[in-house]
Tab-separated table of C-alpha atoms in Angstrom:
chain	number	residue	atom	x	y	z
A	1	UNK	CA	12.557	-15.842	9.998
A	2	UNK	CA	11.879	-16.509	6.075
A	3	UNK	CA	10.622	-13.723	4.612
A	4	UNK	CA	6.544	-13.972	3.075
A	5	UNK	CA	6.350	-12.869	-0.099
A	6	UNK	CA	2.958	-12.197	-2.040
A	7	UNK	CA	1.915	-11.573	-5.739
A	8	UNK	CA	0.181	-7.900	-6.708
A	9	UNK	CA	-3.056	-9.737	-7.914
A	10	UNK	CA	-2.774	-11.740	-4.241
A	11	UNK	CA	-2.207	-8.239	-2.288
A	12	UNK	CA	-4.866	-6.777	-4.692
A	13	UNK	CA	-7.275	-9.129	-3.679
A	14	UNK	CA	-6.666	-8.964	0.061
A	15	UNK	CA	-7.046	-5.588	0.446
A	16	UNK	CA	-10.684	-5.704	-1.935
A	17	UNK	CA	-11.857	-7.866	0.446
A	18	UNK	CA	-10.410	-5.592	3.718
A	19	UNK	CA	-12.810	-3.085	2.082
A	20	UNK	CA	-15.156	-5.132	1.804
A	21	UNK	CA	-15.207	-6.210	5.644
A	22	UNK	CA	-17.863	-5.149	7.479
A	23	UNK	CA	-19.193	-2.771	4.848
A	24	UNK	CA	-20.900	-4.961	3.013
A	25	UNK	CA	-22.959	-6.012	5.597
A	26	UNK	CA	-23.049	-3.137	7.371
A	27	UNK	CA	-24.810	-1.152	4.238
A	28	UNK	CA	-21.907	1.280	4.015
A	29	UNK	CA	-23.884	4.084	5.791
A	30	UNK	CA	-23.349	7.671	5.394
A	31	UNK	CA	-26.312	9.261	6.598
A	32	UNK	CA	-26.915	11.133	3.640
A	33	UNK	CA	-30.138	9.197	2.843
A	34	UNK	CA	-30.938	8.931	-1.217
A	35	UNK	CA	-27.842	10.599	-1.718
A	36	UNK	CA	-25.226	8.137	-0.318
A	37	UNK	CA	-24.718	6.507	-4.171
A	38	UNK	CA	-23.336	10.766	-4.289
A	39	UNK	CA	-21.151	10.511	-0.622
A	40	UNK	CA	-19.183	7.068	-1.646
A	41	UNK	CA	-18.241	8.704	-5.025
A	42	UNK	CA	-17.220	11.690	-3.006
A	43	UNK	CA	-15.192	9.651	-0.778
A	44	UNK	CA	-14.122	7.717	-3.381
A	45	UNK	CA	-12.260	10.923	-4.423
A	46	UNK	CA	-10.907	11.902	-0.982
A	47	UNK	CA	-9.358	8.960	-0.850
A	48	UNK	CA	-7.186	8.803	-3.807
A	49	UNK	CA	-4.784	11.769	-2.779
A	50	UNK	CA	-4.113	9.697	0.969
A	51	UNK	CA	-3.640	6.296	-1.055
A	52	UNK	CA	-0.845	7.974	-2.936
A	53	UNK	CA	0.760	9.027	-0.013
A	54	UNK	CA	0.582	5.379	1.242
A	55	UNK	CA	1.824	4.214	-2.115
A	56	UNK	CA	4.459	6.659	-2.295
A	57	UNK	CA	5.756	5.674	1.295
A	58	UNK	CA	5.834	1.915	0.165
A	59	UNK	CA	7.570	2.862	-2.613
A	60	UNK	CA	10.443	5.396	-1.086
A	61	UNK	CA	10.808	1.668	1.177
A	62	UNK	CA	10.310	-1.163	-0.519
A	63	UNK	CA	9.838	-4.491	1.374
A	64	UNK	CA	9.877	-2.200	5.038
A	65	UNK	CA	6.794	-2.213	6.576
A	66	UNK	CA	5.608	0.907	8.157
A	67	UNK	CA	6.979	-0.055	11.662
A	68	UNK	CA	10.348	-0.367	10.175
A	69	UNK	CA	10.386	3.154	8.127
A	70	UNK	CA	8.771	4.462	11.387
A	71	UNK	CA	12.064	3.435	13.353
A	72	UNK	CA	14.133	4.086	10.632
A	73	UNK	CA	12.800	7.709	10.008
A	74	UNK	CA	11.767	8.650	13.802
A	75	UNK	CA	14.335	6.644	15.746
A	76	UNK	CA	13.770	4.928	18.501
A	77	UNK	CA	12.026	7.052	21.263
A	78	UNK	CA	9.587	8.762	19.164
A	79	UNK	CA	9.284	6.064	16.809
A	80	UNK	CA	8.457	3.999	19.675
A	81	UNK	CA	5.846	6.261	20.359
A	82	UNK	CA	4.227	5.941	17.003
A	83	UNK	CA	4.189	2.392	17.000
A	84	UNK	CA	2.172	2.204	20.287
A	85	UNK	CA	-0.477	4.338	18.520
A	86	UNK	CA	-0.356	2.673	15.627
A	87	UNK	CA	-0.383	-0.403	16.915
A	88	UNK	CA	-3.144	0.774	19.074
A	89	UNK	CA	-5.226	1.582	16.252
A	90	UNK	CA	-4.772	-2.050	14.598
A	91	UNK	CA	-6.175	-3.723	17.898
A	92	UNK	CA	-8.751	-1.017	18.264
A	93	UNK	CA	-9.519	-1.660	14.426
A	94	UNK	CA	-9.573	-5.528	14.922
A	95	UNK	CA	-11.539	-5.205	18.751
A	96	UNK	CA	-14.233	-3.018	16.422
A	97	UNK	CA	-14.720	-5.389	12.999
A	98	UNK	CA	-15.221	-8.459	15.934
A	99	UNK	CA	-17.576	-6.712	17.657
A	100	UNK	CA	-19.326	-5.785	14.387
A	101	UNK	CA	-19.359	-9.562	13.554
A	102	UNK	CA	-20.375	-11.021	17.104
A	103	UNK	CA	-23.044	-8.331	17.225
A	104	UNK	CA	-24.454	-9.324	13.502
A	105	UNK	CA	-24.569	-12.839	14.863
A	106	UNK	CA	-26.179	-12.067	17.645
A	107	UNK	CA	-29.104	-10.145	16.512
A	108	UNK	CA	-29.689	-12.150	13.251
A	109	UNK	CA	-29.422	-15.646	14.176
A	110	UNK	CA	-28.477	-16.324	17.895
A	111	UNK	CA	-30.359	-13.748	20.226
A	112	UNK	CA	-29.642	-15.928	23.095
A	113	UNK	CA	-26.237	-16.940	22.702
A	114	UNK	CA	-23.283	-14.660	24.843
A	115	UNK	CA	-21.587	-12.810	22.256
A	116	UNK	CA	-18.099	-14.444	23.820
A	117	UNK	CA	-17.770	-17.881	22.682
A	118	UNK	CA	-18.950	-16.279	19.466
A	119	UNK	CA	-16.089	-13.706	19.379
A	120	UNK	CA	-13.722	-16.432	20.453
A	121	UNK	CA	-14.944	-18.870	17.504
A	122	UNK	CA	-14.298	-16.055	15.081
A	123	UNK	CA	-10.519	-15.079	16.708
A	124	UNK	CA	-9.539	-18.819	16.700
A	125	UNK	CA	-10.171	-18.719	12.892
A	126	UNK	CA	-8.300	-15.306	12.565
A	127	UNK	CA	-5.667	-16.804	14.153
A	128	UNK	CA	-4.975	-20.242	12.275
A	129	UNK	CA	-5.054	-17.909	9.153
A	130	UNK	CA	-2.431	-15.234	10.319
A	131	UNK	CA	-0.164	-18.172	11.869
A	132	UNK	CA	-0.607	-19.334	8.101
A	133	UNK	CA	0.995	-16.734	6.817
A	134	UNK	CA	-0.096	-14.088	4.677
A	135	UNK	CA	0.995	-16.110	1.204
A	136	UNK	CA	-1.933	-18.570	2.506
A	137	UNK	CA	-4.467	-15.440	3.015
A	138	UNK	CA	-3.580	-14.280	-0.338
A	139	UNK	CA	-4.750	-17.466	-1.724
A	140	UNK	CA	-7.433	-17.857	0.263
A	141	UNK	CA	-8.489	-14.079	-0.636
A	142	UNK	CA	-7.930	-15.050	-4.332
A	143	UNK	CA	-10.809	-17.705	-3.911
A	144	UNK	CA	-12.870	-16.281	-1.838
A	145	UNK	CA	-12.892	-12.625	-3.672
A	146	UNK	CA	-14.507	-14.462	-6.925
A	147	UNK	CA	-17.699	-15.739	-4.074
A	148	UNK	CA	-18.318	-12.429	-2.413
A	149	UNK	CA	-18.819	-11.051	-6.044
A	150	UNK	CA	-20.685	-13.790	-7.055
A	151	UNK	CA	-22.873	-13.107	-3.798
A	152	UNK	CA	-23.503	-9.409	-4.494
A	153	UNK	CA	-24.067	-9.823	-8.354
A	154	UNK	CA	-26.544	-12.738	-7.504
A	155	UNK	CA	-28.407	-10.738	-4.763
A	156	UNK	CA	-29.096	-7.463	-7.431
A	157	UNK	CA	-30.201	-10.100	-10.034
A	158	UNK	CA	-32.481	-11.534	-7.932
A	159	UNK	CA	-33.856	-8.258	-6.132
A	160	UNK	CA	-34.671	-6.574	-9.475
A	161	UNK	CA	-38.203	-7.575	-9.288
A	162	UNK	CA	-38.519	-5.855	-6.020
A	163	UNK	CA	-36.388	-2.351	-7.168
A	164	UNK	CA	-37.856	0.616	-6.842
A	165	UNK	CA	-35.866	3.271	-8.696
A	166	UNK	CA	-37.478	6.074	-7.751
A	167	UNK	CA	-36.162	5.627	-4.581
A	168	UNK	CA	-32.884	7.527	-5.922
A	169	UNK	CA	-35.502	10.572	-5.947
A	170	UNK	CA	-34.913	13.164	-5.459
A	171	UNK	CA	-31.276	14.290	-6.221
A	172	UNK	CA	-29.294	16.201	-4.003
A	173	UNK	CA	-32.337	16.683	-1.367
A	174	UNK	CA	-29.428	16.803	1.221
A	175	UNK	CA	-27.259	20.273	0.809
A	176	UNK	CA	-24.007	19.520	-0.001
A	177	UNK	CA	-22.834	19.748	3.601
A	178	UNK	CA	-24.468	16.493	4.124
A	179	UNK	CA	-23.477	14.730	1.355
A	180	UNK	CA	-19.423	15.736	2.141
A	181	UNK	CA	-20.092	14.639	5.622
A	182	UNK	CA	-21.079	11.269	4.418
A	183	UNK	CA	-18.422	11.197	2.411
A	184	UNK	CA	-15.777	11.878	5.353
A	185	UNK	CA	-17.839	9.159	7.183
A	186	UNK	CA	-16.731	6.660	3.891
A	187	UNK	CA	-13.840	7.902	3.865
A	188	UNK	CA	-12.606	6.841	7.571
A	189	UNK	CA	-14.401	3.671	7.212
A	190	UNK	CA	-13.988	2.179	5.058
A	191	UNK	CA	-11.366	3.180	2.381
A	192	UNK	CA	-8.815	4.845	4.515
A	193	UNK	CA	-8.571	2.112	6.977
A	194	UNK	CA	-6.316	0.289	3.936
A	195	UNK	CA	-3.960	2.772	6.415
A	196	UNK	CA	-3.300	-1.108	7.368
A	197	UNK	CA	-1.637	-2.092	4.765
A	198	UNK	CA	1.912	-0.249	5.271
A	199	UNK	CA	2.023	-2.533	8.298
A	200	UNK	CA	2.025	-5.284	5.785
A	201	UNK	CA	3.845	-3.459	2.280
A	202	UNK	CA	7.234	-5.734	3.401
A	203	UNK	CA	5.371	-8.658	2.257
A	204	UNK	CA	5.083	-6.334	-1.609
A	205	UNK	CA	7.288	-7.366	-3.932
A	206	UNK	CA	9.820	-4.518	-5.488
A	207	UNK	CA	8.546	-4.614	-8.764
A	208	UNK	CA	5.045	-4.069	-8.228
A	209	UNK	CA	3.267	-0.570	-8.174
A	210	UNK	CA	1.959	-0.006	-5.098
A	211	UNK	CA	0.230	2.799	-6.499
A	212	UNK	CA	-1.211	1.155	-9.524
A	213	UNK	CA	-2.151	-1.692	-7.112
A	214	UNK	CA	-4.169	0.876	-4.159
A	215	UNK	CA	-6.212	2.619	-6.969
A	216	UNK	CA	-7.389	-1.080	-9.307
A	217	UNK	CA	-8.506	-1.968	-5.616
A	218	UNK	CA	-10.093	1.505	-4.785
A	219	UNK	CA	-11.523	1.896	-8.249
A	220	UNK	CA	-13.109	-2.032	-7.809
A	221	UNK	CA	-14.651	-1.611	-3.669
A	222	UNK	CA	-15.851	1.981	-4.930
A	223	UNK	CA	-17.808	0.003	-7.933
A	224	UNK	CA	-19.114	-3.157	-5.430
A	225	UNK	CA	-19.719	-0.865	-2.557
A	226	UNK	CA	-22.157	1.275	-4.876
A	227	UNK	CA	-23.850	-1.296	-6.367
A	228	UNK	CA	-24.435	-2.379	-2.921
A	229	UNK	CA	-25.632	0.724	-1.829
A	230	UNK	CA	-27.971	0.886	-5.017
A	231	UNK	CA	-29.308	-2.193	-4.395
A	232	UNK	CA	-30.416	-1.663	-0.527
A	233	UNK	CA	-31.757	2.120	-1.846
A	234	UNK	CA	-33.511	0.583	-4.926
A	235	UNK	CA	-35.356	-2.253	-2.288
A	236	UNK	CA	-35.987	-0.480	0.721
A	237	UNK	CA	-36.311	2.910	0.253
A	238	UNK	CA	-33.736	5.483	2.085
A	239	UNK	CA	-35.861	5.328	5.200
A	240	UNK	CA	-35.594	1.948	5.934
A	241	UNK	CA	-31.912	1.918	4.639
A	242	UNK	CA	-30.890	4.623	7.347
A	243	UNK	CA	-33.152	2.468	10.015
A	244	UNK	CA	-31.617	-0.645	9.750
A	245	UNK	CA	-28.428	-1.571	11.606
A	246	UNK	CA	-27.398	-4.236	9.004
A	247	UNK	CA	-28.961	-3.103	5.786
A	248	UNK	CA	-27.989	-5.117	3.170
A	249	UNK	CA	-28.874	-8.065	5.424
A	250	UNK	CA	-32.222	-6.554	5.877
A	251	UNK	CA	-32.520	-5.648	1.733
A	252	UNK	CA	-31.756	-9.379	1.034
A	253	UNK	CA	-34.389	-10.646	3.147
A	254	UNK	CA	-36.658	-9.478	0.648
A	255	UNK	CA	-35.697	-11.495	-2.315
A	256	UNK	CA	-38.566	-13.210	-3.357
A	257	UNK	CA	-38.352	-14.804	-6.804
A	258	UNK	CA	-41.374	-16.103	-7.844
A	259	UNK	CA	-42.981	-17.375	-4.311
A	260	UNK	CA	-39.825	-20.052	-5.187
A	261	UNK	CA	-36.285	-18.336	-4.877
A	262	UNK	CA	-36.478	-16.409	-1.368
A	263	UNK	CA	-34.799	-16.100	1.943
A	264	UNK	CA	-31.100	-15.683	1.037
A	265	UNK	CA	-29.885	-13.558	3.648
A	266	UNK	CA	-27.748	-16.584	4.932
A	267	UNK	CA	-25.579	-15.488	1.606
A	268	UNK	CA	-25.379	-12.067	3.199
A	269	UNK	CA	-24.061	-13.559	6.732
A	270	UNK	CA	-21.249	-15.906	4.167
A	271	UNK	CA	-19.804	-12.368	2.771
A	272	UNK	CA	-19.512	-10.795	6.224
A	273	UNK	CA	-17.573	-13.804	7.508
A	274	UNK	CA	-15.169	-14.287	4.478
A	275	UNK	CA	-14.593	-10.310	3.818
A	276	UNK	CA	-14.674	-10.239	7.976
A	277	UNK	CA	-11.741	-12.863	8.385
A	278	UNK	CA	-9.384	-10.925	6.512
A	279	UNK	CA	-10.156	-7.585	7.665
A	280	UNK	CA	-9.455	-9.075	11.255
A	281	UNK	CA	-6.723	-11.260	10.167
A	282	UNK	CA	-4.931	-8.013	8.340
A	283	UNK	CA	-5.495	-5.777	11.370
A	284	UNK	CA	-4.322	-8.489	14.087
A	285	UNK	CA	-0.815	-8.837	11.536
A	286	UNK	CA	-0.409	-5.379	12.006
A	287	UNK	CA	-1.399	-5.465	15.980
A	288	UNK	CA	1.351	-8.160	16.447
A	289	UNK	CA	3.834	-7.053	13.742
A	290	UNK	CA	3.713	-3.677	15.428
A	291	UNK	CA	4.436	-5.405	18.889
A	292	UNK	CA	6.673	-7.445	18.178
A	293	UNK	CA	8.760	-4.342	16.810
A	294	UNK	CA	8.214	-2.656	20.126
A	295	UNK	CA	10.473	-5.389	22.004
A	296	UNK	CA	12.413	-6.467	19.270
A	297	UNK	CA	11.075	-9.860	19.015
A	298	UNK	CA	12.035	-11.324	15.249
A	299	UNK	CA	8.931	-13.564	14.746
A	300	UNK	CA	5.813	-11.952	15.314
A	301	UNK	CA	3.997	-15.372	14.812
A	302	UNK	CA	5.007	-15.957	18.323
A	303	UNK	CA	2.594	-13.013	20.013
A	304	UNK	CA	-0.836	-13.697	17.482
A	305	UNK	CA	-2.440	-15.601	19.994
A	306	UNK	CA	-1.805	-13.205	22.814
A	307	UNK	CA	-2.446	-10.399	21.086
A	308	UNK	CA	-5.910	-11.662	19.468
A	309	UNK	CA	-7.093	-12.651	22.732
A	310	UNK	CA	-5.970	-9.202	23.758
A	311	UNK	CA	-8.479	-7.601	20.875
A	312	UNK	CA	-10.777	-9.815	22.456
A	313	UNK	CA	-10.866	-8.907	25.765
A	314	UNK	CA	-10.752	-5.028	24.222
A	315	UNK	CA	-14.131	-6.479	21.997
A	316	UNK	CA	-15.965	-7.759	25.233
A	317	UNK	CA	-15.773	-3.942	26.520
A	318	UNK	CA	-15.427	-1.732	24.084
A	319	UNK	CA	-19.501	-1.384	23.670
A	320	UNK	CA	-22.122	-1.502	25.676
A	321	UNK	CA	-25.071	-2.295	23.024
A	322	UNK	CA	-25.506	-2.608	19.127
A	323	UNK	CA	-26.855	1.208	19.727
A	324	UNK	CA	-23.476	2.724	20.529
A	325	UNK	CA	-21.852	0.667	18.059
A	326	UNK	CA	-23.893	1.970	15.166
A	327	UNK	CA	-23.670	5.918	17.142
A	328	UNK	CA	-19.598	5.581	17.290
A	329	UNK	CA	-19.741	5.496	13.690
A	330	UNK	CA	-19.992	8.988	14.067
A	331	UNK	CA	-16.938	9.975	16.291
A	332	UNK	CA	-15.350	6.977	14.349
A	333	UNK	CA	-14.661	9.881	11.517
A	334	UNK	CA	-12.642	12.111	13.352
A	335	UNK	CA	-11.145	9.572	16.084
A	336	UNK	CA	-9.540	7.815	12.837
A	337	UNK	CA	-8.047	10.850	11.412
A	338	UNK	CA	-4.528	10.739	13.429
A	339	UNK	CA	-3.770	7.262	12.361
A	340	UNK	CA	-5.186	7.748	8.760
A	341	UNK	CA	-3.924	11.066	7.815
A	342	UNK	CA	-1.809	12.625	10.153
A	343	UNK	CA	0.682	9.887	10.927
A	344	UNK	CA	1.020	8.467	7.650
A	345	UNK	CA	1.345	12.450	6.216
A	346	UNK	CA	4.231	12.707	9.399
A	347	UNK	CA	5.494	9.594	7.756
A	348	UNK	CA	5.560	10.484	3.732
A	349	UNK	CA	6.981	14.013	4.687
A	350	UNK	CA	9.692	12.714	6.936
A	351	UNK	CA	10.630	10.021	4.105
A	352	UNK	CA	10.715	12.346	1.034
A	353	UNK	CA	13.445	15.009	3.176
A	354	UNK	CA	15.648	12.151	4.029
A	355	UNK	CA	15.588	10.881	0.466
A	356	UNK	CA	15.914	14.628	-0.951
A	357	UNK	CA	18.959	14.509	1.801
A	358	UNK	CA	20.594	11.410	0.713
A	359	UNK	CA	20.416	12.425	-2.688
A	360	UNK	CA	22.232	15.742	-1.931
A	361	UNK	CA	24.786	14.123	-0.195
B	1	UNK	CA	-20.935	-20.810	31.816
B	2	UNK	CA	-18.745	-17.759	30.278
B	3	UNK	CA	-16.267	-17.654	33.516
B	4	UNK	CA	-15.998	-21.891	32.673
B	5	UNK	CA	-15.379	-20.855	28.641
B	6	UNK	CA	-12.786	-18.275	29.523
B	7	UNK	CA	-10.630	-20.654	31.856
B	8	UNK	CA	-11.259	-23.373	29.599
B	9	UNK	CA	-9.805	-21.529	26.561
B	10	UNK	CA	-6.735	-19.921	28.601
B	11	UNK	CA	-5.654	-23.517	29.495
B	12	UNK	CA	-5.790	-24.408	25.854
B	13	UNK	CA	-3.657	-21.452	25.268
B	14	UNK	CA	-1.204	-22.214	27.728
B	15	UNK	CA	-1.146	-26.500	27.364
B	16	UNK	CA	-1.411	-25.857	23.204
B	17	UNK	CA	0.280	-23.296	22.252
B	18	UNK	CA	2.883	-21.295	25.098
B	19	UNK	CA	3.665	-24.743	26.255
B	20	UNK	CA	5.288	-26.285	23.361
B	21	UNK	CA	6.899	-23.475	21.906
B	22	UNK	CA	8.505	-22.695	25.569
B	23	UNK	CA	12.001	-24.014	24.915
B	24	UNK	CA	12.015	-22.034	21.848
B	25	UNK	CA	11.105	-18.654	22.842
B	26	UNK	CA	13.756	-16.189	24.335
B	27	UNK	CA	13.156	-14.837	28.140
B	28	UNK	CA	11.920	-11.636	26.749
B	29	UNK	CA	9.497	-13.546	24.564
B	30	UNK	CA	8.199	-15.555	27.035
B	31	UNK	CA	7.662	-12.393	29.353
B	32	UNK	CA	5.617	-10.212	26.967
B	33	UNK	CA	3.319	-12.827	26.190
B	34	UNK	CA	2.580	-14.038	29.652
B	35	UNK	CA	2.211	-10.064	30.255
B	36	UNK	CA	-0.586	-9.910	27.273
B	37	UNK	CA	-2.046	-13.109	28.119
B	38	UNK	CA	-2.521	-11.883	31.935
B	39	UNK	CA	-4.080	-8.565	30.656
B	40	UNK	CA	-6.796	-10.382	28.489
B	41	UNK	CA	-7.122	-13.065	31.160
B	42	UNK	CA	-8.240	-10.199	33.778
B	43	UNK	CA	-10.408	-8.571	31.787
B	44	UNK	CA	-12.749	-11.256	30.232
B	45	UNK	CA	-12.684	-13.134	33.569
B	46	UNK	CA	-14.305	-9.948	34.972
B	47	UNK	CA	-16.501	-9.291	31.915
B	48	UNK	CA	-17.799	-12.944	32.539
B	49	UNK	CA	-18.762	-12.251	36.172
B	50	UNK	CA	-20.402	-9.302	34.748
B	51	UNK	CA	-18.320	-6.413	36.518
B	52	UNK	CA	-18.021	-3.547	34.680
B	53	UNK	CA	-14.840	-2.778	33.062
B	54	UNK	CA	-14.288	0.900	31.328
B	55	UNK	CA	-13.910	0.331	28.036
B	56	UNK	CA	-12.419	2.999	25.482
B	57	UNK	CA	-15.208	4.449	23.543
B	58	UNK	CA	-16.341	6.607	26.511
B	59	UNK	CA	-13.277	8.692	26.916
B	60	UNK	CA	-13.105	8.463	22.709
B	61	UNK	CA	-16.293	10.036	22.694
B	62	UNK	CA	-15.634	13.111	25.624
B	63	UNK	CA	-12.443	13.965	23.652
B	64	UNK	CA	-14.493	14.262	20.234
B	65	UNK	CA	-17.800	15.914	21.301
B	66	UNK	CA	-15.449	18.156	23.277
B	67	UNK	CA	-13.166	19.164	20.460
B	68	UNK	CA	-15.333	18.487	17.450
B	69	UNK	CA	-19.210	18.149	18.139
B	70	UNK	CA	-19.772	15.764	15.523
B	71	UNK	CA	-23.504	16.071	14.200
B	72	UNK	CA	-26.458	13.566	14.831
């Protein structure tokens, strides 16, 4: 099989818009109230010491993703074993951010409609872009990066007239305790999540920095994210903003320039499914990547289909109502920590002896 | 309707896409994704005639509030 190369600015993009995903839409809750702006900073922060792990791993490997250096490091019965979590936690991942999507559809625009045929619309997407290759979704994310700015930039321009910015007030009402809890809550979703990506680094070239290239995308999401989170704050109030499942959605409804300029959530619903198609499309690469490692099949192009109608099946089931999807959020935090610390730690330590080794020797 | 959607799009699967591509995949190959293809088959066919299949997040949960006890 040729090997898929793609350009920094490309891979930069892609995993901006991964970030992006559901959190846009979702309102990037922390449950911190006024003090959320304070939480993504925070997270922000705990994140940049696990992306340099990451970055370091892709680095010690260049062009190996992590299933490979997983083999490589672990051999093959306990590597085997991490790939079956990890690959677990890519369907999970992808079985979640469709459920997120079919259940945003749902309650905003098609209350009647079975959330299946909806997932199955979405997946049938995912997959024509995955089969495409990821040079094609680093195009695409390229393009479509440049409109879910746009959207966001457009959306604060237009809600000024409707800000109140005393709704920041007051500071630090929540103890700190809070306000780092939120933060761990950011943390696992959505920064660390970009976990994902070592599933994908053999499509980096050698040259570029991983490292340089995690923190220009951390340093960007962490900017959008809190201008997102300033906006729905600044227009709703941190009541509402902790009441609403979909808050920026809600926020956005609100726009209302002049009795002339209003209702432009619809640009709301076109950022969750551009920033949601590649968040899906990146976790079901690294679903079927990571399978097709398992049994030593060369192509994994060949299992996308079975495998995304595997993450749908796992979507159908895996809640009962909008309510526990919003309340997993919760156990979200620590059920991520294995595949977003531990593993990847297990990893980076594992790498740096057998380099320190081979450069002994 | 959802049972008639789900059989529907499984026959696409296999006419459009397992199909064509049979002569070119290895035994193994051909194994692994009827295997996957079965599993998802089962489990929306059931979800469409509304049985009730455990899903994940229960256990997920036990495990954390056991260990954990995240806050509200």
């Amino acid at each position: 099989m040729q090997k898929e190369m793609i350009s920094a600015r490309q891979m930069f993009c892609i995993i901006i818009m991964f970030i992006f995903g559901s959190s846009v839409i979702m309102g990037v809750s922390s449950g911190a109230a006024q003090d959320s702006w304070m939480s993504l900073l925070l997270a922000a922060v705990f994140t940049v010491p696990m992306l340099l792990i990451y970055a370091r791993i892709i680095k010690l490997f260049p062009e190996k993703n992590l299933f490979e250096i997983i083999e490589m490091l672990f051999g093959k019965i306990a590597g085997n074993i991490i790939i079956i979590l990890m690959v677990w936690y890519s369907l999970h991942l992808c079985a979640l951010v469709l459920r997120n999507f079919s259940e945003y559809i749902q309650i905003v625009s098609m209350p009647e409609t079975p959330q299946l045929p909806i997932m199955i619309a979405m997946i049938l997407v995912v997959v024509y872009m995955a089969k495409s290759g990821i040079e094609t979704m680093g195009k695409w994310s390229i393009a479509m990066l440049s409109a879910v700015f746009l959207v966001v930039i457009i959306t604060i321009l237009f809600s000024l007239n409707k800000m109140d910015f005393t709704n920041i007030l007051p500071f630090m009402e929540n103890d700190f305790k809070s306000i780092a809890a939120g933060a761990f809550r950011l943390y696992a979703f959505p920064f660390a999540e970009t976990v994902l990506f070592l599933c994908l680094a053999d499509a980096m070239k050698k040259k570029d920095s991983p490292r340089k290239l995690y923190l220009y995308a951390l340093l960007f999401s962490t900017v959008v994210l809190l201008l997102v989170i300033l906006r729905n704050l600044f227009m709703m109030g941190p009541g509402m903003v902790g009441a609403s499942y979909f808050a920026s959605y809600v926020a956005v409804k609100l726009i209302d320039v002049a009795d002339f300029f209003a209702r432009i959530e619809g640009f709301i619903s076109m950022n969750f499914i551009l920033a949601g198609i590649i968040k899906i499309t990146v976790c079901l690469m690294a679903a079927a990547k990571g399978t097709a490692r398992l049994f030593g099949i060369n192509n994994y192009r060949k299992l996308l289909l079975p495998v995304s109608l595997l993450a749908v099946a796992l979507s159908a089931i895996v809640y009962k109502n909008v309510m526990e999807m919003i309340d997993f959020l919760r156990f979200y935090t620590y059920y991520a920590v294995p595949f977003q610390v531990i593993i990847p730690l297990t990893v980076w330590i594992a790498a740096e002896i057998r380099m320190h080794k081979r450069k002994l020797a | 309707m959802l049972t008639t959607i789900v059989i529907l799009l499984y026959i696409c699967v296999v006419l459009f896409d397992f199909l064509p591509s049979k002569e070119t995949r290895s035994t193994k190959e051909r194994v692994i994704y009827c295997i996957l293809l079965t599993v998802s088959f089962c489990v929306l066919i059931l979800y469409s005639l509304d049985i009730k299949v455990p899903g994940p997040t229960e256990p997920i949960r036990n495990v954390i509030e056991t260990l954990f006890k995240p806050s509200k």
